[in-house]
Amino acid sequence: MSDNSIILSPSARLARSIQNDITQQQTQAGKTQWHSPNVQTLSQWLESIIEQGLLTGAIDEASPPYALSAFNEQLLWEEVIAQSLKKNAFGDLFDISGLASAAMEANRYVVAWNLHVPREHQAEETRQFLNWQRAFQQRCRELGALESVRYVDWQLAHLAQGAGELPARIEFGGFDQTAPQEQRLRDILASRGVEVAEYATTANTPAHTQHVQLENQEAECRAAVAWAQAQLTENPAARLAIVTPRLSDVRNQLADLLDDVFYPLSIRPGLADMPRHYNFSLGTPLAQQPLIQTGLNLLRLMTVHQLQQSDVSMLLLSPFWSASHREADARALLDAGMREKLPMQFTLSHLLEFIKAQQAEGLLLDSLLANIQAAAALSNTRKLPAVQWAQTLDAILNALGWPGERTINSFEYQALNAWQKALQQLARMDVLDKKLAASEAVYYLQQICTAQVFQAETELEPAIQILGIMEGLSAPVDAMWCMHMNDHIWPPPARPNPLLPAFIQRAAALPNADNHVQAIFAATIQQRLLHSASHIVFSSSSMDGESQLRPSPLMQDTAVLSSEVTLAASLAEQLSCHAHDALEHIDDHIAPTVQEGEHVSGGTGLLKAQAVCPAWAFYQYRLGAKALKTPTAGLDNMDRGSLVHGVLEQFWRKRHFADLRDMSAGDFMDALSRAVHNTIQAFSAESSVASAAVLELESERLLRLVGDWLAYEKARGISFRIVDCEVGKKVQICGIEVTLKIDRVHQLETGGLEFIDYKTGQMPKIKSWGEDRITEPQLPIYATFYADPAEQVAGIHFGMVKTAEHAFTGVSVDSFEAELNKRKPPFTQNFTDWQHLLNHWKTAIEAIATEVRQGEAAVRFSDENELMYCEVTPLLRLPERKLQFERFQEAAE
């Protein structure tokens, strides 16, 4: 037996931490040379001992069993369970993955705790599990494999028989409870003469404790971060810990607050990857890392039949493949064009055709096209073993230029290393003896990356460690904040396994068996916490939404802190709070004036935006900012509205009301059908967003909707002659050129003109027509600026073309006739006659146009709901403005 020692820990994180602590202790003691401590995880050490025994011949097995990974074990359980449920009429309704997870846990308990379930106590679910277990073990024998719990038993059996050279002393560090297999290991080590001891990760004396009751979870997070800031301000060398039983729930919230308080400059893109002095023990799924997410999306791009436009859009904007820097602008334009012209789903060949078409129009996409074509040549439609797929998928990503042309940072480099482990895990699926299609291989790789936790190593020694409550520290810290000390969280609620009898789980004191077991477990953890710091603050929440909460019973003997607790502020709140003292306010709401001859696009939409919110008009129409189109399945509301306009234009060309009135039913349907056919045909020639089946359904809808509308117009009985449809005209309004496009202009028998604007959505609010700022100015502009002075304008109306809601809404000269006073809109009460109203419109619209010309661009509006269709809402920064107003009001009070 060698004269050495080793420290064993339950996790790789704790093993690294123990090793770093010992090294730091030696350095602080002034030593320049020392033996590096041998710290390993329990599973790593057992594997090395068995490997040593096989190499030396101490373990005499020609074919040692293969250890199933957790992922392969889950898949094998799923296979067995799915096979057994084939005979069940409702088998497709079962959650196979959930059942497999429960069966894995039950199997681990049965084997590790050596449980036996008497036949008379076997309920249906237990009998089913035992059948699955027998089938699972049979499959393991066929594959020459063992699941993890039986593999540990196999390792311990050989260790007991003398396999491997053991150290003189083994210390166990960070194990809160001793499970049966671990206790068996300790007994075997002692029988072989090894000195078994505990490595102290806690202090001998308990901490000074306080309990803080806060309003809710957010307040707990803010208080913990503010506490950490105060501790480090007082002692920059302090070592701190923030502990919670719900780390996964608050991880992002804590990270954001820590950055806002300690690293506000990290909000800048160039400093986003700056080193931090805090570290989370809980990583995130590998699949969530942007670099890996791009790789998985690229593999789906090359292996699935139907591509989702949203996935392709994400890939085009990703910096992690092909010539992402050189072709960035061209790819962004390709994304915008794809949103306009391609459907929500399409094939890879369709995408390649579209890229070639855009390339022909001048976009520089040579590398993108070459990379996709090279990767497509490597794609395989045959079923292959997993190990071949691991190689093929890696080659496909290389052909696509992944991970991109820029130099990756340390964080991304570690993610790449973790990706290689994921590919190795995919290759290890070969032990299951099954061949996979391309889509299956990518699906399993996605599952592997989702299950694989990624935690990048920090460059700096963390001053603040954020841990789950089950995770131990390698050494006591100076101070600790422990969150979520509420009775519904801590002790954790019981979660007995549904496949084993509850009384057997209670008798064996299995983890999660009942509340008594959980209480004992929580008390054990609590004792470890109490000896892990000099000072501990426990916090709990008083409310969760509308529900009142109570502190954990483990807080009964802890003194409650009655003084006010400081809460950390977000970066936005910090800036708002210090705005009066540290920031200079500049009222910069005037943009450059519109120069003579300068064209401002937007038509009536420009003046509408200016009336609602001047900044909207400036950003969207003068600077040209706009939202990218959101893909929809088939036709969106705008497409459907445009088709209605198109059908009505087609129908009314060369027709008048008299033609509609005198048409026979057959002639009417023929004319309407031709109008629908011509409109659909023109639409499909310009856009491929909808399939033939969708357009056929839309044709039927248009026949019904427009047919009912025209029947409504016929029954209304107001005679008119069509002057023009979808007519365009440019007019000058106070130096601003505005392009008008009017859905319909018709002339009444009295000679007056009426302007009609079709609407297929919500009815516009016309109340503002009587106000100084006309926020729905389209029709008033037509009435005051379209007609020649010699022409008489008789009215303006919105034509509401909606199923069962057909109506004309507006105002006309008739609205001022005494006998028709009931039809007079309320806003007209302030006007003596029609001409008075027309003059008001002209004055109000010219005032808005003058604002545009003078560069008025303030973020000013009377009703936030009127910004519903604003495409540049993020540029208005409404949340920040609201926060500033709130701070100003608080300061004023």
JSON list of C-alpha atoms in Angstrom, two decimals, residues 126-239:
[
{"chain": "A", "resi": 126, "resn": "THR", "atom": "CA", "xyz": [-45.21, -1.38, -8.65]},
{"chain": "A", "resi": 127, "resn": "ARG", "atom": "CA", "xyz": [-45.90, -4.62, -10.57]},
{"chain": "A", "resi": 128, "resn": "GLN", "atom": "CA", "xyz": [-45.52, -2.69, -13.80]},
{"chain": "A", "resi": 129, "resn": "PHE", "atom": "CA", "xyz": [-42.21, -1.22, -12.64]},
{"chain": "A", "resi": 130, "resn": "LEU", "atom": "CA", "xyz": [-40.87, -4.65, -11.64]},
{"chain": "A", "resi": 131, "resn": "ASN", "atom": "CA", "xyz": [-41.76, -5.96, -15.10]},
{"chain": "A", "resi": 132, "resn": "TRP", "atom": "CA", "xyz": [-39.94, -3.00, -16.67]},
{"chain": "A", "resi": 133, "resn": "GLN", "atom": "CA", "xyz": [-36.97, -3.63, -14.39]},
{"chain": "A", "resi": 134, "resn": "ARG", "atom": "CA", "xyz": [-36.70, -7.29, -15.50]},
{"chain": "A", "resi": 135, "resn": "ALA", "atom": "CA", "xyz": [-36.93, -6.26, -19.16]},
{"chain": "A", "resi": 136, "resn": "PHE", "atom": "CA", "xyz": [-34.36, -3.51, -18.59]},
{"chain": "A", "resi": 137, "resn": "GLN", "atom": "CA", "xyz": [-31.87, -5.88, -16.95]},
{"chain": "A", "resi": 138, "resn": "GLN", "atom": "CA", "xyz": [-32.38, -8.37, -19.78]},
{"chain": "A", "resi": 139, "resn": "ARG", "atom": "CA", "xyz": [-31.51, -5.65, -22.32]},
{"chain": "A", "resi": 140, "resn": "CYS", "atom": "CA", "xyz": [-28.44, -4.75, -20.23]},
{"chain": "A", "resi": 141, "resn": "ARG", "atom": "CA", "xyz": [-27.28, -8.37, -20.35]},
{"chain": "A", "resi": 142, "resn": "GLU", "atom": "CA", "xyz": [-27.76, -8.43, -24.12]},
{"chain": "A", "resi": 143, "resn": "LEU", "atom": "CA", "xyz": [-25.70, -5.27, -24.47]},
{"chain": "A", "resi": 144, "resn": "GLY", "atom": "CA", "xyz": [-23.03, -6.26, -21.92]},
{"chain": "A", "resi": 145, "resn": "ALA", "atom": "CA", "xyz": [-23.76, -3.11, -19.94]},
{"chain": "A", "resi": 146, "resn": "LEU", "atom": "CA", "xyz": [-24.73, -2.03, -16.42]},
{"chain": "A", "resi": 147, "resn": "GLU", "atom": "CA", "xyz": [-26.63, 1.04, -15.29]},
{"chain": "A", "resi": 148, "resn": "SER", "atom": "CA", "xyz": [-24.76, 3.37, -12.94]},
{"chain": "A", "resi": 149, "resn": "VAL", "atom": "CA", "xyz": [-26.09, 1.98, -9.63]},
{"chain": "A", "resi": 150, "resn": "ARG", "atom": "CA", "xyz": [-25.26, -1.67, -10.45]},
{"chain": "A", "resi": 151, "resn": "TYR", "atom": "CA", "xyz": [-21.95, -0.61, -12.00]},
{"chain": "A", "resi": 152, "resn": "VAL", "atom": "CA", "xyz": [-20.96, 0.94, -8.64]},
{"chain": "A", "resi": 153, "resn": "ASP", "atom": "CA", "xyz": [-21.92, -2.35, -6.94]},
{"chain": "A", "resi": 154, "resn": "TRP", "atom": "CA", "xyz": [-19.67, -4.17, -9.45]},
{"chain": "A", "resi": 155, "resn": "GLN", "atom": "CA", "xyz": [-16.82, -1.75, -8.70]},
{"chain": "A", "resi": 156, "resn": "LEU", "atom": "CA", "xyz": [-17.24, -2.17, -4.94]},
{"chain": "A", "resi": 157, "resn": "ALA", "atom": "CA", "xyz": [-17.28, -5.95, -5.25]},
{"chain": "A", "resi": 158, "resn": "HIS", "atom": "CA", "xyz": [-13.90, -5.95, -7.02]},
{"chain": "A", "resi": 159, "resn": "LEU", "atom": "CA", "xyz": [-12.54, -3.40, -4.58]},
{"chain": "A", "resi": 160, "resn": "ALA", "atom": "CA", "xyz": [-13.50, -5.74, -1.73]},
{"chain": "A", "resi": 161, "resn": "GLN", "atom": "CA", "xyz": [-11.65, -8.56, -3.51]},
{"chain": "A", "resi": 162, "resn": "GLY", "atom": "CA", "xyz": [-8.40, -6.57, -3.44]},
{"chain": "A", "resi": 163, "resn": "ALA", "atom": "CA", "xyz": [-8.41, -4.74, -6.77]},
{"chain": "A", "resi": 164, "resn": "GLY", "atom": "CA", "xyz": [-6.21, -1.67, -7.08]},
{"chain": "A", "resi": 165, "resn": "GLU", "atom": "CA", "xyz": [-3.49, -0.10, -4.99]},
{"chain": "A", "resi": 166, "resn": "LEU", "atom": "CA", "xyz": [-5.05, 2.01, -2.23]},
{"chain": "A", "resi": 167, "resn": "PRO", "atom": "CA", "xyz": [-3.67, 5.10, -0.47]},
{"chain": "A", "resi": 168, "resn": "ALA", "atom": "CA", "xyz": [-2.87, 5.03, 3.22]},
{"chain": "A", "resi": 169, "resn": "ARG", "atom": "CA", "xyz": [-5.48, 7.65, 4.05]},
{"chain": "A", "resi": 170, "resn": "ILE", "atom": "CA", "xyz": [-8.70, 8.75, 2.38]},
{"chain": "A", "resi": 171, "resn": "GLU", "atom": "CA", "xyz": [-10.62, 11.82, 3.53]},
{"chain": "A", "resi": 172, "resn": "PHE", "atom": "CA", "xyz": [-14.23, 12.39, 2.52]},
{"chain": "A", "resi": 173, "resn": "GLY", "atom": "CA", "xyz": [-15.15, 16.05, 2.09]},
{"chain": "A", "resi": 174, "resn": "GLY", "atom": "CA", "xyz": [-18.54, 17.63, 1.49]},
{"chain": "A", "resi": 175, "resn": "PHE", "atom": "CA", "xyz": [-20.82, 14.59, 1.90]},
{"chain": "A", "resi": 176, "resn": "ASP", "atom": "CA", "xyz": [-23.93, 15.68, 3.82]},
{"chain": "A", "resi": 177, "resn": "GLN", "atom": "CA", "xyz": [-25.36, 12.17, 4.14]},
{"chain": "A", "resi": 178, "resn": "THR", "atom": "CA", "xyz": [-23.92, 8.70, 3.80]},
{"chain": "A", "resi": 179, "resn": "ALA", "atom": "CA", "xyz": [-25.83, 6.64, 1.22]},
{"chain": "A", "resi": 180, "resn": "PRO", "atom": "CA", "xyz": [-25.70, 2.81, 1.44]},
{"chain": "A", "resi": 181, "resn": "GLN", "atom": "CA", "xyz": [-23.11, 2.40, -1.33]},
{"chain": "A", "resi": 182, "resn": "GLU", "atom": "CA", "xyz": [-20.88, 5.08, 0.17]},
{"chain": "A", "resi": 183, "resn": "GLN", "atom": "CA", "xyz": [-21.10, 3.40, 3.60]},
{"chain": "A", "resi": 184, "resn": "ARG", "atom": "CA", "xyz": [-20.21, 0.08, 2.00]},
{"chain": "A", "resi": 185, "resn": "LEU", "atom": "CA", "xyz": [-17.17, 1.74, 0.38]},
{"chain": "A", "resi": 186, "resn": "ARG", "atom": "CA", "xyz": [-16.01, 3.12, 3.73]},
{"chain": "A", "resi": 187, "resn": "ASP", "atom": "CA", "xyz": [-16.34, -0.35, 5.29]},
{"chain": "A", "resi": 188, "resn": "ILE", "atom": "CA", "xyz": [-14.33, -1.95, 2.45]},
{"chain": "A", "resi": 189, "resn": "LEU", "atom": "CA", "xyz": [-11.60, 0.68, 2.75]},
{"chain": "A", "resi": 190, "resn": "ALA", "atom": "CA", "xyz": [-11.36, 0.15, 6.50]},
{"chain": "A", "resi": 191, "resn": "SER", "atom": "CA", "xyz": [-11.17, -3.64, 6.03]},
{"chain": "A", "resi": 192, "resn": "ARG", "atom": "CA", "xyz": [-8.26, -3.13, 3.63]},
{"chain": "A", "resi": 193, "resn": "GLY", "atom": "CA", "xyz": [-6.39, -1.04, 6.18]},
{"chain": "A", "resi": 194, "resn": "VAL", "atom": "CA", "xyz": [-7.08, 2.42, 4.80]},
{"chain": "A", "resi": 195, "resn": "GLU", "atom": "CA", "xyz": [-7.41, 5.21, 7.32]},
{"chain": "A", "resi": 196, "resn": "VAL", "atom": "CA", "xyz": [-10.83, 6.74, 6.63]},
{"chain": "A", "resi": 197, "resn": "ALA", "atom": "CA", "xyz": [-11.40, 10.28, 7.85]},
{"chain": "A", "resi": 198, "resn": "GLU", "atom": "CA", "xyz": [-13.49, 13.38, 7.23]},
{"chain": "A", "resi": 199, "resn": "TYR", "atom": "CA", "xyz": [-12.04, 16.40, 5.46]},
{"chain": "A", "resi": 200, "resn": "ALA", "atom": "CA", "xyz": [-13.28, 19.43, 7.36]},
{"chain": "A", "resi": 201, "resn": "THR", "atom": "CA", "xyz": [-15.11, 21.91, 5.17]},
{"chain": "A", "resi": 202, "resn": "THR", "atom": "CA", "xyz": [-16.89, 23.59, 8.09]},
{"chain": "A", "resi": 203, "resn": "ALA", "atom": "CA", "xyz": [-15.89, 25.51, 11.22]},
{"chain": "A", "resi": 204, "resn": "ASN", "atom": "CA", "xyz": [-16.09, 24.17, 14.76]},
{"chain": "A", "resi": 205, "resn": "THR", "atom": "CA", "xyz": [-18.11, 27.09, 16.08]},
{"chain": "A", "resi": 206, "resn": "PRO", "atom": "CA", "xyz": [-21.56, 28.03, 14.77]},
{"chain": "A", "resi": 207, "resn": "ALA", "atom": "CA", "xyz": [-22.25, 31.34, 13.07]},
{"chain": "A", "resi": 208, "resn": "HIS", "atom": "CA", "xyz": [-23.96, 34.41, 14.45]},
{"chain": "A", "resi": 209, "resn": "THR", "atom": "CA", "xyz": [-27.38, 34.35, 12.73]},
{"chain": "A", "resi": 210, "resn": "GLN", "atom": "CA", "xyz": [-30.15, 36.80, 11.89]},
{"chain": "A", "resi": 211, "resn": "HIS", "atom": "CA", "xyz": [-33.48, 36.38, 10.12]},
{"chain": "A", "resi": 212, "resn": "VAL", "atom": "CA", "xyz": [-34.83, 39.05, 7.75]},
{"chain": "A", "resi": 213, "resn": "GLN", "atom": "CA", "xyz": [-38.42, 39.02, 6.54]},
{"chain": "A", "resi": 214, "resn": "LEU", "atom": "CA", "xyz": [-38.87, 40.80, 3.20]},
{"chain": "A", "resi": 215, "resn": "GLU", "atom": "CA", "xyz": [-41.82, 41.53, 0.97]},
{"chain": "A", "resi": 216, "resn": "ASN", "atom": "CA", "xyz": [-41.21, 39.02, -1.84]},
{"chain": "A", "resi": 217, "resn": "GLN", "atom": "CA", "xyz": [-38.61, 37.07, -3.79]},
{"chain": "A", "resi": 218, "resn": "GLU", "atom": "CA", "xyz": [-37.44, 40.11, -5.73]},
{"chain": "A", "resi": 219, "resn": "ALA", "atom": "CA", "xyz": [-36.82, 41.96, -2.49]},
{"chain": "A", "resi": 220, "resn": "GLU", "atom": "CA", "xyz": [-34.78, 38.99, -1.21]},
{"chain": "A", "resi": 221, "resn": "CYS", "atom": "CA", "xyz": [-32.58, 39.08, -4.33]},
{"chain": "A", "resi": 222, "resn": "ARG", "atom": "CA", "xyz": [-32.10, 42.84, -4.06]},
{"chain": "A", "resi": 223, "resn": "ALA", "atom": "CA", "xyz": [-31.33, 42.62, -0.34]},
{"chain": "A", "resi": 224, "resn": "ALA", "atom": "CA", "xyz": [-28.76, 39.84, -0.82]},
{"chain": "A", "resi": 225, "resn": "VAL", "atom": "CA", "xyz": [-26.88, 41.82, -3.49]},
{"chain": "A", "resi": 226, "resn": "ALA", "atom": "CA", "xyz": [-26.98, 45.03, -1.45]},
{"chain": "A", "resi": 227, "resn": "TRP", "atom": "CA", "xyz": [-25.67, 43.06, 1.56]},
{"chain": "A", "resi": 228, "resn": "ALA", "atom": "CA", "xyz": [-22.79, 41.69, -0.54]},
{"chain": "A", "resi": 229, "resn": "GLN", "atom": "CA", "xyz": [-21.92, 45.20, -1.71]},
{"chain": "A", "resi": 230, "resn": "ALA", "atom": "CA", "xyz": [-21.88, 46.50, 1.87]},
{"chain": "A", "resi": 231, "resn": "GLN", "atom": "CA", "xyz": [-19.73, 43.57, 3.06]},
{"chain": "A", "resi": 232, "resn": "LEU", "atom": "CA", "xyz": [-17.13, 44.09, 0.32]},
{"chain": "A", "resi": 233, "resn": "THR", "atom": "CA", "xyz": [-17.11, 47.85, 0.84]},
{"chain": "A", "resi": 234, "resn": "GLU", "atom": "CA", "xyz": [-16.26, 47.27, 4.50]},
{"chain": "A", "resi": 235, "resn": "ASN", "atom": "CA", "xyz": [-13.75, 44.48, 3.77]},
{"chain": "A", "resi": 236, "resn": "PRO", "atom": "CA", "xyz": [-12.65, 44.11, 0.12]},
{"chain": "A", "resi": 237, "resn": "ALA", "atom": "CA", "xyz": [-10.89, 40.83, 0.99]},
{"chain": "A", "resi": 238, "resn": "ALA", "atom": "CA", "xyz": [-14.05, 39.22, 2.41]},
{"chain": "A", "resi": 239, "resn": "ARG", "atom": "CA", "xyz": [-15.20, 35.85, 1.09]}
]
